[in-house]
mmCIF file of C-alpha atoms in Angstrom:
data_model
loop_
_atom_site.group_PDB
_atom_site.id
_atom_site.type_symbol
_atom_site.label_atom_id
_atom_site.label_comp_id
_atom_site.label_asym_id
_atom_site.label_seq_id
_atom_site.Cartn_x
_atom_site.Cartn_y
_atom_site.Cartn_z
ATOM 1 C CA UNK A 1 -24.895 245.739 -169.544
ATOM 2 C CA UNK A 2 -24.510 242.080 -170.583
ATOM 3 C CA UNK A 3 -20.966 240.998 -171.556
ATOM 4 C CA UNK A 4 -19.532 237.823 -172.809
ATOM 5 C CA UNK A 5 -16.192 236.416 -171.884
ATOM 6 C CA UNK A 6 -14.961 233.495 -174.246
ATOM 7 C CA UNK A 7 -12.436 231.030 -172.676
ATOM 8 C CA UNK A 8 -10.511 228.277 -174.720
ATOM 9 C CA UNK A 9 -9.348 225.587 -172.262
ATOM 10 C CA UNK A 10 -6.231 223.256 -172.671
ATOM 11 C CA UNK A 11 -8.794 221.024 -174.659
ATOM 12 C CA UNK A 12 -9.701 223.373 -176.989
ATOM 13 C CA UNK A 13 -13.044 223.747 -175.813
ATOM 14 C CA UNK A 14 -15.022 226.875 -175.887
ATOM 15 C CA UNK A 15 -16.634 228.359 -172.466
ATOM 16 C CA UNK A 16 -18.820 231.310 -172.706
ATOM 17 C CA UNK A 17 -19.430 233.073 -169.577
ATOM 18 C CA UNK A 18 -22.240 235.963 -169.456
ATOM 19 C CA UNK A 19 -22.448 238.377 -166.726
ATOM 20 C CA UNK A 20 -24.356 241.687 -166.022
ATOM 21 C CA UNK A 21 -21.768 244.728 -165.252
ATOM 22 C CA UNK A 22 -21.661 248.420 -165.392
ATOM 23 C CA UNK A 23 -17.918 249.111 -164.404
ATOM 24 C CA UNK A 24 -15.064 246.841 -165.622
ATOM 25 C CA UNK A 25 -16.875 244.532 -168.245
ATOM 26 C CA UNK A 26 -14.540 244.838 -171.511
ATOM 27 C CA UNK A 27 -17.280 243.573 -173.962
ATOM 28 C CA UNK A 28 -16.383 240.547 -175.939
ATOM 29 C CA UNK A 29 -12.918 239.095 -175.615
ATOM 30 C CA UNK A 30 -10.986 235.868 -176.040
ATOM 31 C CA UNK A 31 -8.556 234.577 -173.500
ATOM 32 C CA UNK A 32 -6.405 231.574 -174.697
ATOM 33 C CA UNK A 33 -4.967 229.615 -171.727
ATOM 34 C CA UNK A 34 -3.065 226.517 -171.289
ATOM 35 C CA UNK A 35 -4.547 225.428 -168.119
ATOM 36 C CA UNK A 36 -7.849 224.286 -166.988
ATOM 37 C CA UNK A 37 -10.388 227.156 -166.481
ATOM 38 C CA UNK A 38 -12.794 226.780 -163.723
ATOM 39 C CA UNK A 39 -15.796 229.050 -162.705
ATOM 40 C CA UNK A 40 -17.093 229.333 -159.066
ATOM 41 C CA UNK A 41 -20.233 231.304 -157.815
ATOM 42 C CA UNK A 42 -18.682 233.217 -154.742
ATOM 43 C CA UNK A 43 -15.491 233.860 -152.823
ATOM 44 C CA UNK A 44 -16.540 231.024 -150.299
ATOM 45 C CA UNK A 45 -16.395 228.609 -153.260
ATOM 46 C CA UNK A 46 -12.777 230.103 -154.452
ATOM 47 C CA UNK A 47 -11.496 229.705 -151.037
ATOM 48 C CA UNK A 48 -12.506 225.956 -150.900
ATOM 49 C CA UNK A 49 -10.577 225.049 -154.131
ATOM 50 C CA UNK A 50 -7.268 222.964 -154.035
ATOM 51 C CA UNK A 51 -5.170 225.290 -156.292
ATOM 52 C CA UNK A 52 -5.259 222.998 -159.263
ATOM 53 C CA UNK A 53 -6.914 225.559 -161.510
ATOM 54 C CA UNK A 54 -4.623 228.175 -162.964
ATOM 55 C CA UNK A 55 -7.683 230.844 -163.792
ATOM 56 C CA UNK A 56 -10.856 231.211 -161.980
ATOM 57 C CA UNK A 57 -13.959 233.235 -162.982
ATOM 58 C CA UNK A 58 -16.116 233.896 -159.790
ATOM 59 C CA UNK A 59 -19.496 235.152 -160.669
ATOM 60 C CA UNK A 60 -20.163 236.874 -157.427
ATOM 61 C CA UNK A 61 -18.571 237.785 -154.191
ATOM 62 C CA UNK A 62 -21.499 236.921 -151.758
ATOM 63 C CA UNK A 63 -23.984 235.235 -154.023
ATOM 64 C CA UNK A 64 -24.085 233.700 -157.279
ATOM 65 C CA UNK A 65 -24.206 236.207 -160.186
ATOM 66 C CA UNK A 66 -24.002 239.291 -158.130
ATOM 67 C CA UNK A 67 -21.345 240.586 -160.440
ATOM 68 C CA UNK A 68 -19.033 241.841 -158.094
ATOM 69 C CA UNK A 69 -15.811 241.039 -160.156
ATOM 70 C CA UNK A 70 -17.182 242.157 -163.519
ATOM 71 C CA UNK A 71 -15.128 240.870 -165.904
ATOM 72 C CA UNK A 72 -11.821 240.059 -163.823
ATOM 73 C CA UNK A 73 -10.248 236.705 -163.253
ATOM 74 C CA UNK A 74 -8.603 235.249 -160.400
ATOM 75 C CA UNK A 75 -5.131 233.656 -161.005
ATOM 76 C CA UNK A 76 -3.279 231.150 -159.321
ATOM 77 C CA UNK A 77 0.326 231.896 -157.751
ATOM 78 C CA UNK A 78 1.641 228.813 -156.480
ATOM 79 C CA UNK A 79 4.475 230.361 -154.602
ATOM 80 C CA UNK A 80 2.842 233.332 -152.744
ATOM 81 C CA UNK A 81 2.167 233.453 -149.069
ATOM 82 C CA UNK A 82 0.920 237.045 -148.597
ATOM 83 C CA UNK A 83 -1.863 237.773 -146.520
ATOM 84 C CA UNK A 84 -5.483 237.405 -147.524
ATOM 85 C CA UNK A 85 -6.980 240.802 -148.106
ATOM 86 C CA UNK A 86 -10.571 239.524 -148.314
ATOM 87 C CA UNK A 87 -10.595 241.008 -152.029
ATOM 88 C CA UNK A 88 -7.512 240.852 -154.423
ATOM 89 C CA UNK A 89 -5.585 238.314 -152.426
ATOM 90 C CA UNK A 90 -7.416 235.110 -151.660
ATOM 91 C CA UNK A 91 -5.963 232.341 -149.423
ATOM 92 C CA UNK A 92 -7.306 228.966 -149.785
ATOM 93 C CA UNK A 93 -8.830 226.811 -146.828
ATOM 94 C CA UNK A 94 -6.777 223.775 -147.143
ATOM 95 C CA UNK A 95 -3.822 225.153 -149.048
ATOM 96 C CA UNK A 96 -1.030 226.853 -146.941
ATOM 97 C CA UNK A 97 1.200 228.063 -150.018
ATOM 98 C CA UNK A 98 -0.221 229.621 -153.194
ATOM 99 C CA UNK A 99 -2.995 232.546 -153.485
ATOM 100 C CA UNK A 100 -5.481 233.309 -155.866
ATOM 101 C CA UNK A 101 -4.759 236.970 -157.147
ATOM 102 C CA UNK A 102 -7.385 238.967 -159.048
ATOM 103 C CA UNK A 103 -6.186 240.162 -162.443
ATOM 104 C CA UNK A 104 -6.705 243.927 -162.870
ATOM 105 C CA UNK A 105 -5.044 247.292 -163.913
ATOM 106 C CA UNK A 106 -5.670 250.581 -162.243
ATOM 107 C CA UNK A 107 -8.583 251.355 -159.825
ATOM 108 C CA UNK A 108 -9.524 248.953 -157.228
ATOM 109 C CA UNK A 109 -13.431 248.176 -156.758
ATOM 110 C CA UNK A 110 -15.018 248.366 -153.254
ATOM 111 C CA UNK A 111 -17.126 245.624 -154.559
ATOM 112 C CA UNK A 112 -14.276 243.211 -155.073
ATOM 113 C CA UNK A 113 -13.952 243.634 -150.747
ATOM 114 C CA UNK A 114 -17.552 242.586 -150.287
ATOM 115 C CA UNK A 115 -19.400 245.998 -150.499
ATOM 116 C CA UNK A 116 -23.057 245.471 -151.630
ATOM 117 C CA UNK A 117 -24.278 248.953 -152.497
ATOM 118 C CA UNK A 118 -28.042 247.986 -151.896
ATOM 119 C CA UNK A 119 -28.763 250.883 -149.097
ATOM 120 C CA UNK A 120 -29.425 248.313 -146.570
ATOM 121 C CA UNK A 121 -26.468 246.044 -145.757
ATOM 122 C CA UNK A 122 -23.695 248.013 -143.726
ATOM 123 C CA UNK A 123 -20.722 248.492 -146.167
ATOM 124 C CA UNK A 124 -18.369 250.299 -143.825
ATOM 125 C CA UNK A 125 -16.438 247.501 -143.270
ATOM 126 C CA UNK A 126 -15.804 246.299 -146.719
ATOM 127 C CA UNK A 127 -15.129 249.962 -147.584
ATOM 128 C CA UNK A 128 -12.685 250.163 -144.794
ATOM 129 C CA UNK A 129 -10.682 247.031 -145.858
ATOM 130 C CA UNK A 130 -10.542 247.966 -149.519
ATOM 131 C CA UNK A 131 -9.137 251.218 -148.496
ATOM 132 C CA UNK A 132 -6.758 249.827 -146.194
ATOM 133 C CA UNK A 133 -5.459 246.967 -148.415
ATOM 134 C CA UNK A 134 -5.108 249.419 -151.301
ATOM 135 C CA UNK A 135 -3.065 252.008 -149.796
ATOM 136 C CA UNK A 136 -0.906 249.528 -147.998
ATOM 137 C CA UNK A 137 -0.296 247.979 -151.611
ATOM 138 C CA UNK A 138 0.451 251.180 -153.191
ATOM 139 C CA UNK A 139 -2.756 251.569 -155.309
ATOM 140 C CA UNK A 140 -4.272 255.112 -155.100
ATOM 141 C CA UNK A 141 -7.604 255.086 -156.721
ATOM 142 C CA UNK A 142 -10.557 253.611 -154.837
ATOM 143 C CA UNK A 143 -13.624 253.234 -157.158
ATOM 144 C CA UNK A 144 -17.350 253.018 -155.944
ATOM 145 C CA UNK A 145 -19.414 251.452 -158.904
ATOM 146 C CA UNK A 146 -22.725 252.134 -159.182
ATOM 147 C CA UNK A 147 -24.916 251.481 -156.024
ATOM 148 C CA UNK A 148 -26.027 252.887 -152.698
ATOM 149 C CA UNK A 149 -23.364 252.425 -150.067
ATOM 150 C CA UNK A 150 -24.634 252.542 -146.571
ATOM 151 C CA UNK A 151 -22.495 253.006 -143.414
ATOM 152 C CA UNK A 152 -23.619 252.022 -140.034
ATOM 153 C CA UNK A 153 -20.079 253.334 -138.846
ATOM 154 C CA UNK A 154 -17.604 256.133 -140.022
ATOM 155 C CA UNK A 155 -14.939 254.794 -142.503
ATOM 156 C CA UNK A 156 -11.855 255.913 -140.810
ATOM 157 C CA UNK A 157 -8.649 256.335 -143.244
ATOM 158 C CA UNK A 158 -5.718 255.778 -141.145
ATOM 159 C CA UNK A 159 -2.981 257.779 -142.877
ATOM 160 C CA UNK A 160 0.149 257.294 -140.654
ATOM 161 C CA UNK A 161 2.367 257.879 -144.009
ATOM 162 C CA UNK A 162 2.109 260.240 -146.843
ATOM 163 C CA UNK A 163 -0.505 258.669 -149.306
ATOM 164 C CA UNK A 164 -1.944 260.301 -152.253
ATOM 165 C CA UNK A 165 -5.202 258.961 -153.138
ATOM 166 C CA UNK A 166 -8.612 258.997 -154.874
ATOM 167 C CA UNK A 167 -12.130 258.053 -154.598
ATOM 168 C CA UNK A 168 -13.949 257.967 -157.869
ATOM 169 C CA UNK A 169 -17.832 257.148 -158.531
ATOM 170 C CA UNK A 170 -20.177 256.794 -161.466
ATOM 171 C CA UNK A 171 -22.280 259.756 -161.076
ATOM 172 C CA UNK A 172 -22.887 261.771 -163.771
ATOM 173 C CA UNK A 173 -23.515 265.363 -163.985
ATOM 174 C CA UNK A 174 -27.235 264.700 -164.596
ATOM 175 C CA UNK A 175 -27.312 262.567 -161.416
ATOM 176 C CA UNK A 176 -25.549 265.091 -159.454
ATOM 177 C CA UNK A 177 -27.818 267.860 -160.366
ATOM 178 C CA UNK A 178 -30.859 265.575 -159.570
ATOM 179 C CA UNK A 179 -32.499 265.094 -162.571
ATOM 180 C CA UNK A 180 -31.229 261.591 -163.228
ATOM 181 C CA UNK A 181 -31.170 258.842 -160.427
ATOM 182 C CA UNK A 182 -28.497 256.354 -160.240
ATOM 183 C CA UNK A 183 -24.745 256.461 -159.962
ATOM 184 C CA UNK A 184 -22.637 256.248 -156.952
ATOM 185 C CA UNK A 185 -24.482 257.367 -153.438
ATOM 186 C CA UNK A 186 -23.081 256.808 -150.208
ATOM 187 C CA UNK A 187 -25.148 257.548 -146.876
ATOM 188 C CA UNK A 188 -24.904 256.769 -143.375
ATOM 189 C CA UNK A 189 -27.036 256.049 -139.929
ATOM 190 C CA UNK A 190 -28.198 258.606 -137.973
ATOM 191 C CA UNK A 191 -25.773 260.147 -135.403
ATOM 192 C CA UNK A 192 -22.245 258.805 -136.983
ATOM 193 C CA UNK A 193 -19.631 261.576 -137.124
ATOM 194 C CA UNK A 194 -18.794 261.242 -140.531
ATOM 195 C CA UNK A 195 -18.989 259.362 -143.558
ATOM 196 C CA UNK A 196 -15.258 259.259 -144.080
ATOM 197 C CA UNK A 197 -12.578 260.314 -141.551
ATOM 198 C CA UNK A 198 -8.877 260.939 -142.427
ATOM 199 C CA UNK A 199 -6.819 260.548 -139.373
ATOM 200 C CA UNK A 200 -3.696 259.315 -137.773
ATOM 201 C CA UNK A 201 -2.930 256.781 -134.853
ATOM 202 C CA UNK A 202 -1.176 259.723 -133.162
ATOM 203 C CA UNK A 203 -2.857 263.016 -134.255
ATOM 204 C CA UNK A 204 -0.097 264.911 -131.925
ATOM 205 C CA UNK A 205 2.301 263.714 -134.705
ATOM 206 C CA UNK A 206 2.731 266.094 -137.830
ATOM 207 C CA UNK A 207 0.986 264.247 -141.263
ATOM 208 C CA UNK A 208 -0.026 264.943 -144.498
ATOM 209 C CA UNK A 209 -1.518 263.568 -147.873
ATOM 210 C CA UNK A 210 -3.035 264.285 -151.045
ATOM 211 C CA UNK A 211 -6.825 263.773 -151.590
ATOM 212 C CA UNK A 212 -9.241 263.744 -154.916
ATOM 213 C CA UNK A 213 -12.787 262.715 -154.815
ATOM 214 C CA UNK A 214 -15.220 263.207 -158.150
ATOM 215 C CA UNK A 215 -18.497 261.741 -159.097
ATOM 216 C CA UNK A 216 -19.843 260.698 -155.901
ATOM 217 C CA UNK A 217 -23.122 261.610 -154.351
ATOM 218 C CA UNK A 218 -23.157 261.775 -150.549
ATOM 219 C CA UNK A 219 -26.314 261.865 -148.719
ATOM 220 C CA UNK A 220 -27.607 262.617 -145.198
ATOM 221 C CA UNK A 221 -30.994 264.478 -144.259
ATOM 222 C CA UNK A 222 -32.362 266.817 -141.470
ATOM 223 C CA UNK A 223 -29.031 268.640 -141.180
ATOM 224 C CA UNK A 224 -27.403 265.230 -140.298
ATOM 225 C CA UNK A 225 -29.838 264.227 -137.666
ATOM 226 C CA UNK A 226 -31.327 261.451 -139.606
ATOM 227 C CA UNK A 227 -27.848 260.773 -141.245
ATOM 228 C CA UNK A 228 -24.348 261.039 -140.980
ATOM 229 C CA UNK A 229 -23.533 264.648 -139.727
ATOM 230 C CA UNK A 230 -20.578 265.167 -142.175
ATOM 231 C CA UNK A 231 -19.575 263.652 -145.653
ATOM 232 C CA UNK A 232 -15.697 264.096 -145.120
ATOM 233 C CA UNK A 233 -13.940 265.290 -142.205
ATOM 234 C CA UNK A 234 -9.945 265.819 -142.067
ATOM 235 C CA UNK A 235 -8.470 265.735 -138.665
ATOM 236 C CA UNK A 236 -4.736 265.596 -139.427
ATOM 237 C CA UNK A 237 -2.345 268.868 -139.119
ATOM 238 C CA UNK A 238 1.107 269.514 -139.820
ATOM 239 C CA UNK A 239 2.572 268.785 -143.269
ATOM 240 C CA UNK A 240 -0.702 269.866 -144.811
ATOM 241 C CA UNK A 241 -2.682 267.791 -146.814
ATOM 242 C CA UNK A 242 -2.199 269.097 -150.371
ATOM 243 C CA UNK A 243 -3.868 269.277 -152.684
ATOM 244 C CA UNK A 244 -7.244 268.490 -151.654
ATOM 245 C CA UNK A 245 -9.722 268.536 -154.413
ATOM 246 C CA UNK A 246 -13.472 267.560 -154.460
ATOM 247 C CA UNK A 247 -14.954 268.195 -157.886
ATOM 248 C CA UNK A 248 -18.222 267.234 -159.631
ATOM 249 C CA UNK A 249 -19.890 265.676 -156.139
ATOM 250 C CA UNK A 250 -23.416 265.825 -154.562
ATOM 251 C CA UNK A 251 -23.756 266.823 -151.043
ATOM 252 C CA UNK A 252 -27.385 266.550 -149.279
ATOM 253 C CA UNK A 253 -28.714 267.392 -145.798
ATOM 254 C CA UNK A 254 -25.555 267.321 -144.065
ATOM 255 C CA UNK A 255 -24.833 269.777 -141.144
ATOM 256 C CA UNK A 256 -21.284 270.282 -142.306
ATOM 257 C CA UNK A 257 -20.604 269.003 -145.840
ATOM 258 C CA UNK A 258 -16.498 268.800 -145.569
ATOM 259 C CA UNK A 259 -14.698 269.681 -142.545
ATOM 260 C CA UNK A 260 -11.314 270.230 -141.582
ATOM 261 C CA UNK A 261 -11.119 270.088 -137.779
ATOM 262 C CA UNK A 262 -7.859 270.339 -135.937
ATOM 263 C CA UNK A 263 -9.044 270.367 -132.482
ATOM 264 C CA UNK A 264 -7.965 266.929 -131.555
ATOM 265 C CA UNK A 265 -4.646 267.476 -133.062
ATOM 266 C CA UNK A 266 -3.842 270.832 -131.194
ATOM 267 C CA UNK A 267 -5.025 269.451 -128.026
ATOM 268 C CA UNK A 268 -2.086 266.867 -128.056
ATOM 269 C CA UNK A 269 0.340 269.166 -129.706
ATOM 270 C CA UNK A 270 -0.463 273.052 -129.280
ATOM 271 C CA UNK A 271 1.843 274.354 -131.920
ATOM 272 C CA UNK A 272 0.625 272.093 -134.787
ATOM 273 C CA UNK A 273 -0.738 273.711 -137.499
ATOM 274 C CA UNK A 274 -2.154 273.796 -141.069
ATOM 275 C CA UNK A 275 -5.115 270.750 -142.157
ATOM 276 C CA UNK A 276 -6.057 270.905 -145.780
ATOM 277 C CA UNK A 277 -4.107 272.855 -148.239
ATOM 278 C CA UNK A 278 -4.552 274.028 -152.271
ATOM 279 C CA UNK A 279 -8.263 273.354 -151.400
ATOM 280 C CA UNK A 280 -10.010 273.184 -154.488
ATOM 281 C CA UNK A 281 -13.985 272.800 -154.356
ATOM 282 C CA UNK A 282 -15.184 273.000 -157.841
ATOM 283 C CA UNK A 283 -18.293 272.017 -159.854
ATOM 284 C CA UNK A 284 -20.359 270.375 -156.921
ATOM 285 C CA UNK A 285 -24.012 270.447 -156.111
ATOM 286 C CA UNK A 286 -24.464 271.484 -152.107
ATOM 287 C CA UNK A 287 -28.152 271.144 -151.354
ATOM 288 C CA UNK A 288 -29.714 271.694 -147.880
ATOM 289 C CA UNK A 289 -26.706 271.630 -145.708
ATOM 290 C CA UNK A 290 -25.941 273.407 -142.817
ATOM 291 C CA UNK A 291 -22.453 274.565 -143.744
ATOM 292 C CA UNK A 292 -20.959 273.545 -147.053
ATOM 293 C CA UNK A 293 -17.259 274.093 -146.006
ATOM 294 C CA UNK A 294 -16.233 274.436 -142.317
ATOM 295 C CA UNK A 295 -12.602 274.859 -140.859
ATOM 296 C CA UNK A 296 -11.964 274.993 -137.110
ATOM 297 C CA UNK A 297 -9.925 273.752 -134.194
ATOM 298 C CA UNK A 298 -6.498 275.240 -135.252
ATOM 299 C CA UNK A 299 -4.790 277.591 -137.101
ATOM 300 C CA UNK A 300 -4.929 277.352 -141.203
ATOM 301 C CA UNK A 301 -7.363 274.494 -140.775
ATOM 302 C CA UNK A 302 -8.132 275.282 -144.449
ATOM 303 C CA UNK A 303 -5.238 277.318 -146.579
ATOM 304 C CA UNK A 304 -5.254 278.364 -149.968
ATOM 305 C CA UNK A 305 -8.769 277.991 -151.019
ATOM 306 C CA UNK A 306 -10.406 277.887 -154.459
ATOM 307 C CA UNK A 307 -14.400 277.374 -154.235
ATOM 308 C CA UNK A 308 -15.654 278.061 -157.761
ATOM 309 C CA UNK A 309 -18.857 277.006 -160.048
ATOM 310 C CA UNK A 310 -20.545 275.264 -157.325
ATOM 311 C CA UNK A 311 -24.367 275.011 -156.913
ATOM 312 C CA UNK A 312 -25.266 275.666 -153.494
ATOM 313 C CA UNK A 313 -29.084 275.889 -152.992
ATOM 314 C CA UNK A 314 -29.845 276.277 -149.454
ATOM 315 C CA UNK A 315 -26.538 274.624 -148.985
ATOM 316 C CA UNK A 316 -25.294 276.690 -145.841
ATOM 317 C CA UNK A 317 -22.275 279.114 -145.714
ATOM 318 C CA UNK A 318 -19.502 278.592 -147.887
ATOM 319 C CA UNK A 319 -16.959 279.069 -144.983
ATOM 320 C CA UNK A 320 -17.450 279.194 -141.432
ATOM 321 C CA UNK A 321 -14.052 279.517 -139.487
ATOM 322 C CA UNK A 322 -12.716 280.357 -136.350
ATOM 323 C CA UNK A 323 -8.986 281.955 -137.485
ATOM 324 C CA UNK A 324 -8.829 278.970 -139.238
ATOM 325 C CA UNK A 325 -8.425 280.308 -143.018
ATOM 326 C CA UNK A 326 -4.884 280.885 -144.101
ATOM 327 C CA UNK A 327 -3.271 281.802 -147.277
ATOM 328 C CA UNK A 328 -4.886 282.692 -150.591
ATOM 329 C CA UNK A 329 -8.548 282.190 -151.392
ATOM 330 C CA UNK A 330 -10.988 282.620 -154.716
ATOM 331 C CA UNK A 331 -14.613 282.217 -154.294
ATOM 332 C CA UNK A 332 -16.261 283.068 -157.559
ATOM 333 C CA UNK A 333 -18.950 281.727 -160.216
ATOM 334 C CA UNK A 334 -20.992 279.691 -157.567
ATOM 335 C CA UNK A 335 -24.846 279.877 -157.590
ATOM 336 C CA UNK A 336 -25.861 280.517 -154.192
ATOM 337 C CA UNK A 337 -29.621 280.494 -153.698
ATOM 338 C CA UNK A 338 -31.637 280.553 -150.416
ATOM 339 C CA UNK A 339 -28.394 281.406 -148.422
ATOM 340 C CA UNK A 340 -28.125 283.822 -145.503
ATOM 341 C CA UNK A 341 -24.694 285.337 -145.161
ATOM 342 C CA UNK A 342 -23.460 282.889 -147.704
ATOM 343 C CA UNK A 343 -20.044 283.671 -147.129
#
């Protein structure tokens, strides 16, 4: 989508910026500013400025015009000494006090932290940095705008404190069912444990969080032999992760699509129980996976389950547990095709 942003500088001159963006462009808008407006091509160029420009538009993160920041602008905060987080807070190379801060409301996009989404470049570091910085700042929604994100390493989400957070993407229902390509796809290299791992510095300590994920396509192949073994794995026990909601997502080719594994936590603290709770798995497509949902390693690894309105085509058993299911559960209105002993 091509968008135009019109700026008026302090001389009254009009500057029109054109860029392509599918997420955050707001269409045509007019911004009146008293300070000189500056346009640069990359984050490296932004860091090279001297702080004399109040409002700066950056056309790309890595390269000119890659559109990472959409229609968002960086604004100079002359008194800030906050740490540079590589995305929404930028420290200048030659200026000690003062930071450029991205102006935005709501969700944080992983591309603001350098994720590329081309299916080739390793995005795991940029995504990890985005999630850690966002949670530390109290921002609970991480957005994966359209693209194919490739992980060479698992993205570990360290949850030493209680956080409520959400992953969102741009995959539509038509994309998830396979009829239309595009949207948000996350894949990983062969042999990695999981695309995402929710963990703690000390798994022997009780922990918890709330999590929601929607409109993302997760891809592996060969039951995880030529891609990540698992899409989402929980390792935290104690104060249960509740709710734990995955909806309108697509899982393809994993050995186990979603896992709650308490074995490491129980090995440290044998009495610890309960992993993910108030689990809602709804309106997802689960294709060619060994197991759709798997709980193991401890008592109540999965608790209070709702598994409804999913399509599981050769998608593996809905639930495989070793005394790991607790509380109530509802499994209904699912399309189970090509599955042997599906439940």
